[in-house]
mmCIF file of C-alpha atoms and ligand atoms in Angstrom:
data_model
loop_
_atom_site.group_PDB
_atom_site.id
_atom_site.type_symbol
_atom_site.label_atom_id
_atom_site.label_comp_id
_atom_site.label_asym_id
_atom_site.label_seq_id
_atom_site.Cartn_x
_atom_site.Cartn_y
_atom_site.Cartn_z
ATOM 1 C CA MET S 180 0.000 0.000 0.000
ATOM 2 C CA TYR S 181 1.038 3.566 -0.645
ATOM 3 C CA LYS S 182 0.106 6.504 1.531
ATOM 4 C CA ALA S 183 -1.620 9.094 -0.610
ATOM 5 C CA ILE S 184 -3.298 12.477 -0.289
ATOM 6 C CA GLY S 185 -5.904 14.164 -2.424
ATOM 7 C CA TYR S 186 -8.892 16.488 -2.397
ATOM 8 C CA ALA S 187 -12.286 14.859 -1.878
ATOM 9 C CA ALA S 188 -15.882 15.778 -1.112
ATOM 10 C CA GLN S 189 -17.263 14.016 1.963
ATOM 11 C CA SER S 190 -20.863 14.652 0.906
ATOM 12 C CA ALA S 191 -22.818 16.255 -1.938
ATOM 13 C CA THR S 192 -22.993 19.508 -0.003
ATOM 14 C CA SER S 193 -19.479 19.733 1.415
ATOM 15 C CA PRO S 194 -16.606 21.492 -0.340
ATOM 16 C CA LEU S 195 -13.588 19.535 -1.490
ATOM 17 C CA ALA S 196 -10.951 19.223 1.240
ATOM 18 C CA PRO S 197 -7.683 17.336 1.755
ATOM 19 C CA MET S 198 -8.047 13.623 2.532
ATOM 20 C CA HIS S 199 -5.383 11.080 3.458
ATOM 21 C CA PHE S 200 -5.972 7.594 2.075
ATOM 22 C CA GLU S 201 -4.145 4.579 0.670
ATOM 23 C CA ARG S 202 -3.529 3.425 -2.885
ATOM 24 C CA ARG S 203 -3.203 -0.321 -3.429
ATOM 25 C CA ALA S 204 0.137 -2.026 -3.899
ATOM 26 C CA PRO S 205 0.547 -2.685 -7.620
ATOM 27 C CA ARG S 206 -1.082 -5.833 -8.948
ATOM 28 C CA ALA S 207 0.811 -7.800 -11.605
ATOM 29 C CA ASP S 208 -0.449 -5.630 -14.503
ATOM 30 C CA ASP S 209 -0.494 -2.296 -12.663
ATOM 31 C CA VAL S 210 1.415 0.913 -13.161
ATOM 32 C CA VAL S 211 2.044 3.305 -10.254
ATOM 33 C CA ILE S 212 1.886 6.923 -11.416
ATOM 34 C CA ASP S 213 3.073 10.048 -9.618
ATOM 35 C CA ILE S 214 0.527 12.618 -10.767
ATOM 36 C CA LEU S 215 1.879 15.892 -12.150
ATOM 37 C CA TYR S 216 -1.270 17.533 -13.552
ATOM 38 C CA CYS S 217 -4.995 16.892 -13.544
ATOM 39 C CA GLY S 218 -7.626 18.770 -15.551
ATOM 40 C CA VAL S 219 -10.910 19.884 -13.989
ATOM 41 C CA CYS S 220 -13.941 18.662 -15.969
ATOM 42 C CA HIS S 221 -17.540 19.805 -15.498
ATOM 43 C CA SER S 222 -18.337 16.127 -14.777
ATOM 44 C CA ASP S 223 -16.232 16.483 -11.624
ATOM 45 C CA ILE S 224 -18.683 19.128 -10.418
ATOM 46 C CA HIS S 225 -21.764 17.084 -11.413
ATOM 47 C CA GLN S 226 -20.387 14.123 -9.468
ATOM 48 C CA ALA S 227 -19.015 15.962 -6.405
ATOM 49 C CA ARG S 228 -22.502 17.470 -5.989
ATOM 50 C CA ASN S 229 -24.240 14.184 -6.871
ATOM 51 C CA GLU S 230 -26.176 15.845 -9.685
ATOM 52 C CA TRP S 231 -26.355 12.523 -11.567
ATOM 53 C CA GLY S 232 -27.493 10.613 -8.451
ATOM 54 C CA ILE S 233 -24.732 7.991 -8.731
ATOM 55 C CA ALA S 234 -21.970 9.468 -6.552
ATOM 56 C CA VAL S 235 -20.519 7.532 -3.618
ATOM 57 C CA PHE S 236 -18.729 9.523 -0.897
ATOM 58 C CA PRO S 237 -16.021 10.319 -0.081
ATOM 59 C CA LEU S 238 -15.676 11.299 -3.728
ATOM 60 C CA MET S 239 -12.308 12.289 -5.148
ATOM 61 C CA PRO S 240 -12.753 13.633 -8.704
ATOM 62 C CA GLY S 241 -10.204 13.912 -11.493
ATOM 63 C CA HIS S 242 -10.009 12.055 -14.821
ATOM 64 C CA GLU S 243 -7.613 14.113 -16.927
ATOM 65 C CA ILE S 244 -4.441 12.785 -15.356
ATOM 66 C CA ILE S 245 -0.856 13.177 -16.501
ATOM 67 C CA GLY S 246 2.021 11.775 -14.493
ATOM 68 C CA ARG S 247 5.247 9.845 -14.413
ATOM 69 C CA VAL S 248 5.495 6.112 -13.841
ATOM 70 C CA SER S 249 7.259 5.394 -10.540
ATOM 71 C CA ALA S 250 6.844 1.598 -10.364
ATOM 72 C CA VAL S 251 5.285 -1.259 -12.313
ATOM 73 C CA GLY S 252 3.750 -4.612 -11.350
ATOM 74 C CA SER S 253 5.560 -7.917 -11.787
ATOM 75 C CA ASN S 254 3.883 -8.701 -15.096
ATOM 76 C CA ALA S 255 3.520 -5.185 -16.537
ATOM 77 C CA GLY S 256 5.624 -4.570 -19.619
ATOM 78 C CA LYS S 257 4.190 -1.612 -21.484
ATOM 79 C CA TYR S 258 5.712 1.148 -19.381
ATOM 80 C CA GLN S 259 8.913 1.717 -17.454
ATOM 81 C CA PRO S 260 9.589 3.894 -14.421
ATOM 82 C CA GLY S 261 10.186 7.429 -15.699
ATOM 83 C CA ASP S 262 7.724 7.221 -18.605
ATOM 84 C CA LEU S 263 5.212 10.068 -19.005
ATOM 85 C CA VAL S 264 1.702 8.658 -19.149
ATOM 86 C CA GLY S 265 -1.949 9.609 -18.974
ATOM 87 C CA VAL S 266 -5.121 8.215 -17.437
ATOM 88 C CA GLY S 267 -8.562 9.337 -18.574
ATOM 89 C CA CYS S 268 -12.091 8.533 -17.460
ATOM 90 C CA MET S 269 -11.814 4.724 -17.187
ATOM 91 C CA VAL S 270 -9.468 2.426 -15.297
ATOM 92 C CA ASP S 271 -10.940 -0.999 -16.154
ATOM 93 C CA SER S 272 -13.698 -2.887 -17.988
ATOM 94 C CA CYS S 273 -14.689 -6.540 -18.430
ATOM 95 C CA ARG S 274 -12.247 -6.756 -21.377
ATOM 96 C CA SER S 275 -14.145 -9.580 -23.071
ATOM 97 C CA CYS S 276 -17.568 -8.336 -24.193
ATOM 98 C CA GLU S 277 -18.408 -7.226 -27.698
ATOM 99 C CA ALA S 278 -17.731 -3.550 -26.896
ATOM 100 C CA CYS S 279 -14.415 -4.214 -25.160
ATOM 101 C CA ARG S 280 -13.268 -6.442 -28.026
ATOM 102 C CA ALA S 281 -14.074 -3.570 -30.393
ATOM 103 C CA ASN S 282 -11.795 -1.240 -28.360
ATOM 104 C CA LEU S 283 -14.859 0.633 -27.101
ATOM 105 C CA GLU S 284 -14.374 -0.098 -23.408
ATOM 106 C CA GLN S 285 -16.512 2.917 -22.498
ATOM 107 C CA TYR S 286 -19.530 0.921 -23.692
ATOM 108 C CA CYS S 287 -18.483 -2.271 -21.830
ATOM 109 C CA LEU S 288 -21.656 -4.339 -21.562
ATOM 110 C CA GLU S 289 -20.914 -4.987 -17.891
ATOM 111 C CA GLY S 290 -20.151 -1.310 -17.298
ATOM 112 C CA PRO S 291 -16.668 0.199 -17.321
ATOM 113 C CA THR S 292 -14.873 0.973 -14.075
ATOM 114 C CA MET S 293 -14.612 4.727 -14.056
ATOM 115 C CA THR S 294 -11.591 6.545 -12.648
ATOM 116 C CA TYR S 295 -13.602 7.679 -9.654
ATOM 117 C CA THR S 296 -16.671 6.606 -7.668
ATOM 118 C CA THR S 297 -17.019 3.109 -9.225
ATOM 119 C CA PRO S 298 -16.290 -0.209 -7.445
ATOM 120 C CA ASP S 299 -12.949 -1.746 -8.352
ATOM 121 C CA ARG S 300 -13.578 -5.046 -10.194
ATOM 122 C CA ILE S 301 -11.220 -7.028 -7.925
ATOM 123 C CA ASP S 302 -11.447 -5.647 -4.382
ATOM 124 C CA GLY S 303 -14.766 -3.753 -4.573
ATOM 125 C CA SER S 304 -13.322 -0.542 -3.129
ATOM 126 C CA TYR S 305 -14.601 2.678 -4.723
ATOM 127 C CA THR S 306 -12.169 4.266 -7.135
ATOM 128 C CA LEU S 307 -10.665 7.642 -6.203
ATOM 129 C CA GLY S 308 -9.613 10.023 -8.971
ATOM 130 C CA GLY S 309 -6.755 12.211 -9.980
ATOM 131 C CA TYR S 310 -6.992 15.179 -7.596
ATOM 132 C CA SER S 311 -4.232 13.354 -5.734
ATOM 133 C CA ASP S 312 -0.530 12.712 -5.617
ATOM 134 C CA ARG S 313 -0.526 9.203 -7.103
ATOM 135 C CA ILE S 314 -2.715 6.596 -8.700
ATOM 136 C CA VAL S 315 -2.381 2.868 -9.418
ATOM 137 C CA VAL S 316 -3.957 1.664 -12.687
ATOM 138 C CA SER S 317 -3.803 -1.396 -14.930
ATOM 139 C CA GLU S 318 -1.356 -0.708 -17.757
ATOM 140 C CA ASP S 319 -4.087 -1.492 -20.298
ATOM 141 C CA PHE S 320 -5.918 1.671 -19.239
ATOM 142 C CA VAL S 321 -2.847 3.897 -19.386
ATOM 143 C CA VAL S 322 -1.817 5.886 -22.464
ATOM 144 C CA ARG S 323 1.578 7.199 -23.489
ATOM 145 C CA ILE S 324 2.214 10.927 -23.681
ATOM 146 C CA PRO S 325 3.975 11.594 -26.999
ATOM 147 C CA ASP S 326 7.507 12.992 -26.753
ATOM 148 C CA GLY S 327 7.776 16.747 -26.594
ATOM 149 C CA MET S 328 4.140 17.403 -25.697
ATOM 150 C CA ASP S 329 3.451 20.303 -23.349
ATOM 151 C CA LEU S 330 2.171 18.389 -20.327
ATOM 152 C CA PRO S 331 -0.318 20.703 -18.570
ATOM 153 C CA SER S 332 -2.084 21.632 -21.805
ATOM 154 C CA ALA S 333 -2.268 17.971 -22.835
ATOM 155 C CA ALA S 334 -4.092 16.853 -19.668
ATOM 156 C CA PRO S 335 -7.601 17.848 -20.843
ATOM 157 C CA ILE S 336 -7.171 15.760 -23.991
ATOM 158 C CA LEU S 337 -7.744 12.757 -21.693
ATOM 159 C CA CYS S 338 -11.422 13.718 -21.357
ATOM 160 C CA ALA S 339 -12.386 16.949 -23.157
ATOM 161 C CA GLY S 340 -10.297 15.937 -26.166
ATOM 162 C CA ILE S 341 -11.359 12.310 -26.484
ATOM 163 C CA THR S 342 -15.033 13.078 -25.776
ATOM 164 C CA THR S 343 -15.182 15.406 -28.770
ATOM 165 C CA TRP S 344 -12.795 13.381 -30.969
ATOM 166 C CA SER S 345 -14.637 10.070 -30.667
ATOM 167 C CA PRO S 346 -18.015 11.230 -32.073
ATOM 168 C CA LEU S 347 -16.359 13.347 -34.773
ATOM 169 C CA ARG S 348 -14.472 10.258 -35.931
ATOM 170 C CA HIS S 349 -17.387 7.859 -35.503
ATOM 171 C CA HIS S 350 -19.581 10.050 -37.705
ATOM 172 C CA GLY S 351 -16.807 10.506 -40.270
ATOM 173 C CA VAL S 352 -16.504 14.273 -39.971
ATOM 174 C CA GLY S 353 -14.136 15.702 -42.544
ATOM 175 C CA PRO S 354 -13.713 18.131 -45.434
ATOM 176 C CA GLY S 355 -16.992 19.359 -46.883
ATOM 177 C CA HIS S 356 -18.915 18.972 -43.616
ATOM 178 C CA LYS S 357 -20.426 21.847 -41.701
ATOM 179 C CA VAL S 358 -20.155 21.255 -37.953
ATOM 180 C CA GLY S 359 -21.778 23.323 -35.220
ATOM 181 C CA VAL S 360 -20.294 23.146 -31.711
ATOM 182 C CA LEU S 361 -22.712 24.081 -28.913
ATOM 183 C CA GLY S 362 -21.084 25.782 -25.917
ATOM 184 C CA MET S 363 -17.467 26.848 -25.692
ATOM 185 C CA GLY S 364 -16.119 25.505 -22.429
ATOM 186 C CA GLY S 365 -13.566 22.733 -21.937
ATOM 187 C CA LEU S 366 -15.180 20.262 -24.339
ATOM 188 C CA GLY S 367 -16.447 22.873 -26.785
ATOM 189 C CA HIS S 368 -13.133 24.597 -27.363
ATOM 190 C CA MET S 369 -11.511 21.226 -28.095
ATOM 191 C CA GLY S 370 -14.437 20.302 -30.348
ATOM 192 C CA ILE S 371 -13.770 23.424 -32.410
ATOM 193 C CA LYS S 372 -10.045 22.722 -32.717
ATOM 194 C CA LEU S 373 -10.492 19.042 -33.586
ATOM 195 C CA ALA S 374 -13.352 19.485 -36.066
ATOM 196 C CA LYS S 375 -11.334 22.189 -37.790
ATOM 197 C CA ALA S 376 -8.226 20.007 -37.876
ATOM 198 C CA LEU S 377 -10.306 17.228 -39.462
ATOM 199 C CA GLY S 378 -11.173 19.613 -42.280
ATOM 200 C CA ALA S 379 -14.732 20.664 -41.405
ATOM 201 C CA GLU S 380 -16.201 24.161 -41.572
ATOM 202 C CA VAL S 381 -16.909 24.989 -37.935
ATOM 203 C CA THR S 382 -19.473 27.248 -36.290
ATOM 204 C CA LEU S 383 -19.698 27.952 -32.571
ATOM 205 C CA PHE S 384 -23.147 28.351 -31.008
ATOM 206 C CA THR S 385 -22.694 30.314 -27.798
ATOM 207 C CA ARG S 386 -24.804 32.246 -25.307
ATOM 208 C CA SER S 387 -21.915 34.631 -24.945
ATOM 209 C CA ALA S 388 -21.479 37.146 -27.785
ATOM 210 C CA SER S 389 -18.236 38.124 -26.073
ATOM 211 C CA LYS S 390 -16.732 34.737 -27.016
ATOM 212 C CA ALA S 391 -17.011 35.413 -30.761
ATOM 213 C CA GLU S 392 -13.483 36.681 -31.275
ATOM 214 C CA GLU S 393 -11.928 33.983 -29.131
ATOM 215 C CA ALA S 394 -13.882 31.309 -30.988
ATOM 216 C CA ARG S 395 -12.385 32.488 -34.248
ATOM 217 C CA ALA S 396 -8.940 32.310 -32.633
ATOM 218 C CA GLN S 397 -9.720 28.661 -31.763
ATOM 219 C CA GLY S 398 -10.455 27.989 -35.413
ATOM 220 C CA ALA S 399 -14.209 28.619 -35.706
ATOM 221 C CA ASP S 400 -15.215 29.966 -39.117
ATOM 222 C CA HIS S 401 -18.500 31.424 -37.850
ATOM 223 C CA VAL S 402 -20.227 32.245 -34.559
ATOM 224 C CA ILE S 403 -23.960 32.183 -33.836
ATOM 225 C CA VAL S 404 -25.292 33.740 -30.649
ATOM 226 C CA SER S 405 -27.848 31.130 -29.597
ATOM 227 C CA THR S 406 -29.977 33.584 -27.612
ATOM 228 C CA ASP S 407 -30.579 35.661 -30.764
ATOM 229 C CA SER S 408 -33.597 34.050 -32.453
ATOM 230 C CA GLN S 409 -32.911 35.886 -35.711
ATOM 231 C CA GLN S 410 -29.418 34.425 -35.948
ATOM 232 C CA MET S 411 -30.818 30.987 -35.129
ATOM 233 C CA ALA S 412 -33.544 31.240 -37.770
ATOM 234 C CA ALA S 413 -31.035 32.425 -40.384
ATOM 235 C CA ALA S 414 -29.018 29.235 -39.807
ATOM 236 C CA ALA S 415 -31.896 26.886 -40.760
ATOM 237 C CA ASP S 416 -30.985 23.688 -42.662
ATOM 238 C CA ARG S 417 -27.267 24.463 -42.665
ATOM 239 C CA PHE S 418 -25.357 21.861 -40.635
ATOM 240 C CA ASP S 419 -24.351 18.236 -41.132
ATOM 241 C CA PHE S 420 -23.490 17.734 -37.469
ATOM 242 C CA LEU S 421 -24.026 19.488 -34.154
ATOM 243 C CA LEU S 422 -21.761 18.606 -31.235
ATOM 244 C CA ASP S 423 -23.696 19.614 -28.121
ATOM 245 C CA THR S 424 -21.571 20.164 -25.003
ATOM 246 C CA ILE S 425 -24.119 22.198 -23.005
ATOM 247 C CA PRO S 426 -24.078 20.797 -19.454
ATOM 248 C CA VAL S 427 -27.706 21.540 -18.489
ATOM 249 C CA GLN S 428 -31.156 20.774 -19.875
ATOM 250 C CA HIS S 429 -31.949 22.996 -22.852
ATOM 251 C CA ASP S 430 -34.378 23.183 -25.759
ATOM 252 C CA LEU S 431 -32.958 21.131 -28.645
ATOM 253 C CA ASN S 432 -35.665 22.093 -31.129
ATOM 254 C CA PRO S 433 -34.196 25.427 -32.298
ATOM 255 C CA TYR S 434 -30.872 23.653 -32.865
ATOM 256 C CA LEU S 435 -32.470 20.749 -34.768
ATOM 257 C CA ARG S 436 -33.893 23.245 -37.224
ATOM 258 C CA THR S 437 -30.339 24.295 -38.113
ATOM 259 C CA LEU S 438 -29.508 20.742 -39.302
ATOM 260 C CA LYS S 439 -29.746 19.756 -42.964
ATOM 261 C CA PHE S 440 -31.818 16.710 -43.845
ATOM 262 C CA ASN S 441 -29.951 13.634 -42.550
ATOM 263 C CA GLY S 442 -28.158 15.903 -40.068
ATOM 264 C CA VAL S 443 -27.048 14.510 -36.696
ATOM 265 C CA HIS S 444 -27.304 16.267 -33.331
ATOM 266 C CA ILE S 445 -24.722 14.586 -31.080
ATOM 267 C CA LEU S 446 -25.250 14.980 -27.345
ATOM 268 C CA VAL S 447 -22.214 14.751 -25.095
ATOM 269 C CA GLY S 448 -23.017 17.297 -22.380
ATOM 270 C CA LEU S 449 -26.428 16.084 -21.278
ATOM 271 C CA ILE S 450 -26.728 12.954 -19.149
ATOM 272 C CA GLU S 451 -30.352 13.434 -18.080
ATOM 273 C CA PRO S 452 -33.794 13.610 -19.729
ATOM 274 C CA ILE S 453 -34.235 16.007 -22.643
ATOM 275 C CA GLU S 454 -36.475 18.805 -21.411
ATOM 276 C CA PRO S 455 -38.434 20.458 -23.019
ATOM 277 C CA ALA S 456 -39.528 17.556 -25.208
ATOM 278 C CA LEU S 457 -38.260 17.023 -28.732
ATOM 279 C CA ASP S 458 -40.675 17.955 -31.492
ATOM 280 C CA ALA S 459 -40.600 14.802 -33.628
ATOM 281 C CA THR S 460 -41.615 16.908 -36.631
ATOM 282 C CA GLU S 461 -38.074 18.266 -36.674
ATOM 283 C CA LEU S 462 -36.728 14.715 -36.961
ATOM 284 C CA VAL S 463 -39.271 12.964 -39.148
ATOM 285 C CA LEU S 464 -39.652 15.527 -41.908
ATOM 286 C CA LYS S 465 -35.882 15.748 -42.496
ATOM 287 C CA ARG S 466 -34.660 12.309 -41.388
ATOM 288 C CA ARG S 467 -32.577 14.019 -38.722
ATOM 289 C CA VAL S 468 -30.977 12.022 -35.923
ATOM 290 C CA VAL S 469 -30.363 12.783 -32.255
ATOM 291 C CA ALA S 470 -27.348 10.772 -31.088
ATOM 292 C CA GLY S 471 -25.205 10.498 -27.974
ATOM 293 C CA SER S 472 -21.580 9.687 -27.291
ATOM 294 C CA LEU S 473 -19.571 8.733 -24.208
ATOM 295 C CA ILE S 474 -15.864 9.608 -23.932
ATOM 296 C CA GLY S 475 -13.867 7.192 -26.147
ATOM 297 C CA GLY S 476 -11.938 3.931 -25.991
ATOM 298 C CA ILE S 477 -8.336 3.582 -24.842
ATOM 299 C CA ALA S 478 -6.952 3.085 -28.371
ATOM 300 C CA GLU S 479 -8.859 6.157 -29.578
ATOM 301 C CA THR S 480 -7.501 8.124 -26.613
ATOM 302 C CA GLN S 481 -3.971 7.284 -27.704
ATOM 303 C CA GLU S 482 -4.985 8.243 -31.249
ATOM 304 C CA VAL S 483 -6.214 11.714 -30.272
ATOM 305 C CA LEU S 484 -3.131 12.338 -28.132
ATOM 306 C CA ASP S 485 -0.891 11.417 -31.061
ATOM 307 C CA PHE S 486 -2.995 13.549 -33.431
ATOM 308 C CA CYS S 487 -2.751 16.567 -31.122
ATOM 309 C CA ALA S 488 0.995 16.068 -30.700
ATOM 310 C CA GLU S 489 1.531 15.903 -34.472
ATOM 311 C CA ARG S 490 -0.584 18.994 -35.146
ATOM 312 C CA ASP S 491 0.537 20.860 -32.006
ATOM 313 C CA ILE S 492 -3.097 21.142 -30.878
ATOM 314 C CA ARG S 493 -3.188 22.295 -27.255
ATOM 315 C CA CYS S 494 -5.972 22.868 -24.788
ATOM 316 C CA ASP S 495 -6.200 26.437 -23.534
ATOM 317 C CA ILE S 496 -5.654 26.138 -19.824
ATOM 318 C CA GLU S 497 -5.427 28.085 -16.610
ATOM 319 C CA MET S 498 -3.098 26.529 -14.049
ATOM 320 C CA LEU S 499 -4.759 25.947 -10.703
ATOM 321 C CA ASP S 500 -3.422 25.705 -7.175
ATOM 322 C CA ILE S 501 -5.407 22.793 -5.733
ATOM 323 C CA ARG S 502 -6.171 24.833 -2.608
ATOM 324 C CA ASN S 503 -8.403 26.990 -4.834
ATOM 325 C CA ILE S 504 -10.405 24.083 -6.275
ATOM 326 C CA ASN S 505 -13.727 25.143 -4.706
ATOM 327 C CA GLN S 506 -13.472 28.664 -6.139
ATOM 328 C CA ALA S 507 -12.540 27.117 -9.483
ATOM 329 C CA TYR S 508 -15.806 25.147 -9.466
ATOM 330 C CA GLU S 509 -17.779 28.365 -8.912
ATOM 331 C CA ARG S 510 -15.907 30.049 -11.741
ATOM 332 C CA MET S 511 -16.616 27.120 -14.091
ATOM 333 C CA ILE S 512 -20.321 27.260 -13.288
ATOM 334 C CA ALA S 513 -20.225 30.976 -14.074
ATOM 335 C CA GLY S 514 -18.481 30.190 -17.384
ATOM 336 C CA ASP S 515 -15.407 32.070 -16.219
ATOM 337 C CA VAL S 516 -12.501 29.868 -17.365
ATOM 338 C CA LYS S 517 -10.490 29.881 -20.568
ATOM 339 C CA TYR S 518 -11.052 27.042 -21.158
ATOM 340 C CA ARG S 519 -9.900 24.416 -18.716
ATOM 341 C CA PHE S 520 -8.451 24.544 -15.226
ATOM 342 C CA VAL S 521 -5.519 22.197 -14.781
ATOM 343 C CA ILE S 522 -4.337 21.439 -11.266
ATOM 344 C CA ASP S 523 -0.596 21.677 -10.718
ATOM 345 C CA MET S 524 -0.134 18.786 -8.298
ATOM 346 C CA ALA S 525 3.017 20.434 -6.910
ATOM 347 C CA THR S 526 0.576 22.644 -4.962
ATOM 348 C CA LEU S 527 -0.762 19.625 -3.051
ATOM 349 C CA GLN S 528 0.727 19.819 0.446
ATOM 350 C CA ARG S 529 1.657 16.423 1.789
HETATM 351 P P1 NDP G 608 -17.740 23.672 -19.191
HETATM 352 O O1 NDP G 608 -18.411 24.198 -17.976
HETATM 353 O O2 NDP G 608 -16.280 23.873 -19.359
HETATM 354 O O3 NDP G 608 -18.435 24.257 -20.529
HETATM 355 C C1 NDP G 608 -19.803 24.167 -20.795
HETATM 356 C C2 NDP G 608 -20.186 25.279 -21.771
HETATM 357 O O4 NDP G 608 -21.594 25.132 -22.046
HETATM 358 C C3 NDP G 608 -20.030 26.677 -21.204
HETATM 359 O O5 NDP G 608 -18.768 27.223 -21.439
HETATM 360 C C4 NDP G 608 -21.118 27.457 -21.928
HETATM 361 O O6 NDP G 608 -20.660 27.875 -23.209
HETATM 362 C C5 NDP G 608 -22.200 26.408 -22.122
HETATM 363 N N1 NDP G 608 -23.186 26.532 -21.037
HETATM 364 C C6 NDP G 608 -22.948 26.481 -19.706
HETATM 365 N N2 NDP G 608 -24.085 26.641 -19.009
HETATM 366 C C7 NDP G 608 -25.054 26.794 -19.927
HETATM 367 C C8 NDP G 608 -26.446 27.017 -19.832
HETATM 368 N N3 NDP G 608 -27.052 27.146 -18.632
HETATM 369 N N4 NDP G 608 -27.156 27.132 -20.986
HETATM 370 C C9 NDP G 608 -26.532 27.024 -22.177
HETATM 371 N N5 NDP G 608 -25.198 26.844 -22.321
HETATM 372 C C10 NDP G 608 -24.486 26.709 -21.202
HETATM 373 O O7 NDP G 608 -18.093 22.104 -19.220
HETATM 374 P P2 NDP G 608 -17.272 20.902 -19.913
HETATM 375 O O8 NDP G 608 -16.945 21.283 -21.288
HETATM 376 O O9 NDP G 608 -16.232 20.405 -18.981
HETATM 377 O O10 NDP G 608 -18.401 19.757 -19.918
HETATM 378 C C11 NDP G 608 -19.594 19.930 -20.669
HETATM 379 C C12 NDP G 608 -20.567 18.819 -20.347
HETATM 380 O O11 NDP G 608 -20.086 17.579 -20.916
HETATM 381 C C13 NDP G 608 -20.752 18.528 -18.849
HETATM 382 O O12 NDP G 608 -22.109 18.253 -18.584
HETATM 383 C C14 NDP G 608 -19.933 17.278 -18.620
HETATM 384 O O13 NDP G 608 -20.386 16.516 -17.533
HETATM 385 C C15 NDP G 608 -20.183 16.557 -19.928
HETATM 386 N N6 NDP G 608 -19.188 15.537 -20.261
HETATM 387 C C16 NDP G 608 -19.631 14.464 -20.978
HETATM 388 C C17 NDP G 608 -18.761 13.480 -21.352
HETATM 389 C C18 NDP G 608 -19.224 12.353 -22.191
HETATM 390 O O14 NDP G 608 -18.498 11.364 -22.288
HETATM 391 N N7 NDP G 608 -20.355 12.412 -22.837
HETATM 392 C C19 NDP G 608 -17.347 13.525 -20.953
HETATM 393 C C20 NDP G 608 -16.976 14.752 -20.303
HETATM 394 C C21 NDP G 608 -17.868 15.698 -19.952
HETATM 395 P P3 NDP G 608 -21.071 29.304 -23.852
HETATM 396 O O15 NDP G 608 -20.734 30.353 -22.835
HETATM 397 O O16 NDP G 608 -20.240 29.345 -25.074
HETATM 398 O O17 NDP G 608 -22.554 29.243 -24.159
HETATM 399 ZN ZN1 ZN G 609 -14.503 14.781 -18.072
#
């Protein structure tokens, strides 16, 4: 066992605070990682406040982890001490079902083991995430950080990057496609960069007119202010794909009207009922599709890291002292971060 420290919520209403705990001794296929950086995802807030109703406390968030291998299990051969590696949203799955065999472990038919607040498949203990000084993970759920990559700005690729990459790739987004990205936060700003890099014409839909210039700097060709009904109406029947990162319930109907026939509205931000209801007219008359997507598989996560390294695509980040994590959550809810907080784990006092 290793002594460890991290920031955890003891209940859905308590702020995050330091917590001492233990990480397991490495199993045969495990890698022990000293965490250097961890991104702060809006899912961390949803879970720490039990907004999805599935949290188990104490809850230690964090699934955009970058660190250095410090030890490996007796049978682990993929990584050596000293290697720079990443861990995203999952740390295990059944490894044998149809989804796992297709390298889509996030859709494991038995349910993937998430990086935090899920029972470990072997000892049943609840997983604790990356707002901590170290983590112990099976090497099969660890990815390699390409040489020369800027580490803090790569951390959010482990969730924000892969969550936008996977649906763009699954739906074959490329040159000639018009893609709308809904919401420019952590996921949205990566969605813009990745869709653009794949060759699409990209439009940001935002509530915030003030983000227009920055969106263009991210690579957006156009910006639509979603609260302006005239701008929304003028965009009717324009898009092949919408990538919806909005983290709260919202009316999809005005967005559906901006899709061409056969267009696909891909939900990644919403993990709750659609409210208000969908008007099926918008779907039926134009054969439009509402789809969803969950993070991405481990192989795809390596793929997006390699793609970002090759193209020098970086997340826009603000470095965070972990002692300010609770204020950071408030700022994220207020939309006041450009565009991802990344915790510098050197600020974690042992
Ligand atoms: P952020 O808070 O960084 O960004 C969300 C953006 O959505 C904001 O910047 C804002 O953009 C827009 N937005 C925020 N509140 C509202 C609102 N009330 N109405 C309309 N638009 C709003 O969040 P993340 O990017 O980290 O995460 C987005 C969502 O994706 C979260 O719900 C998260 O849990 C989920 N998620 C899903 C995953 C999956 O696998 N499917 C994986 C990871 C995260 P603007 O100001 O431009 O309008
Ligand atoms: Zn996330």
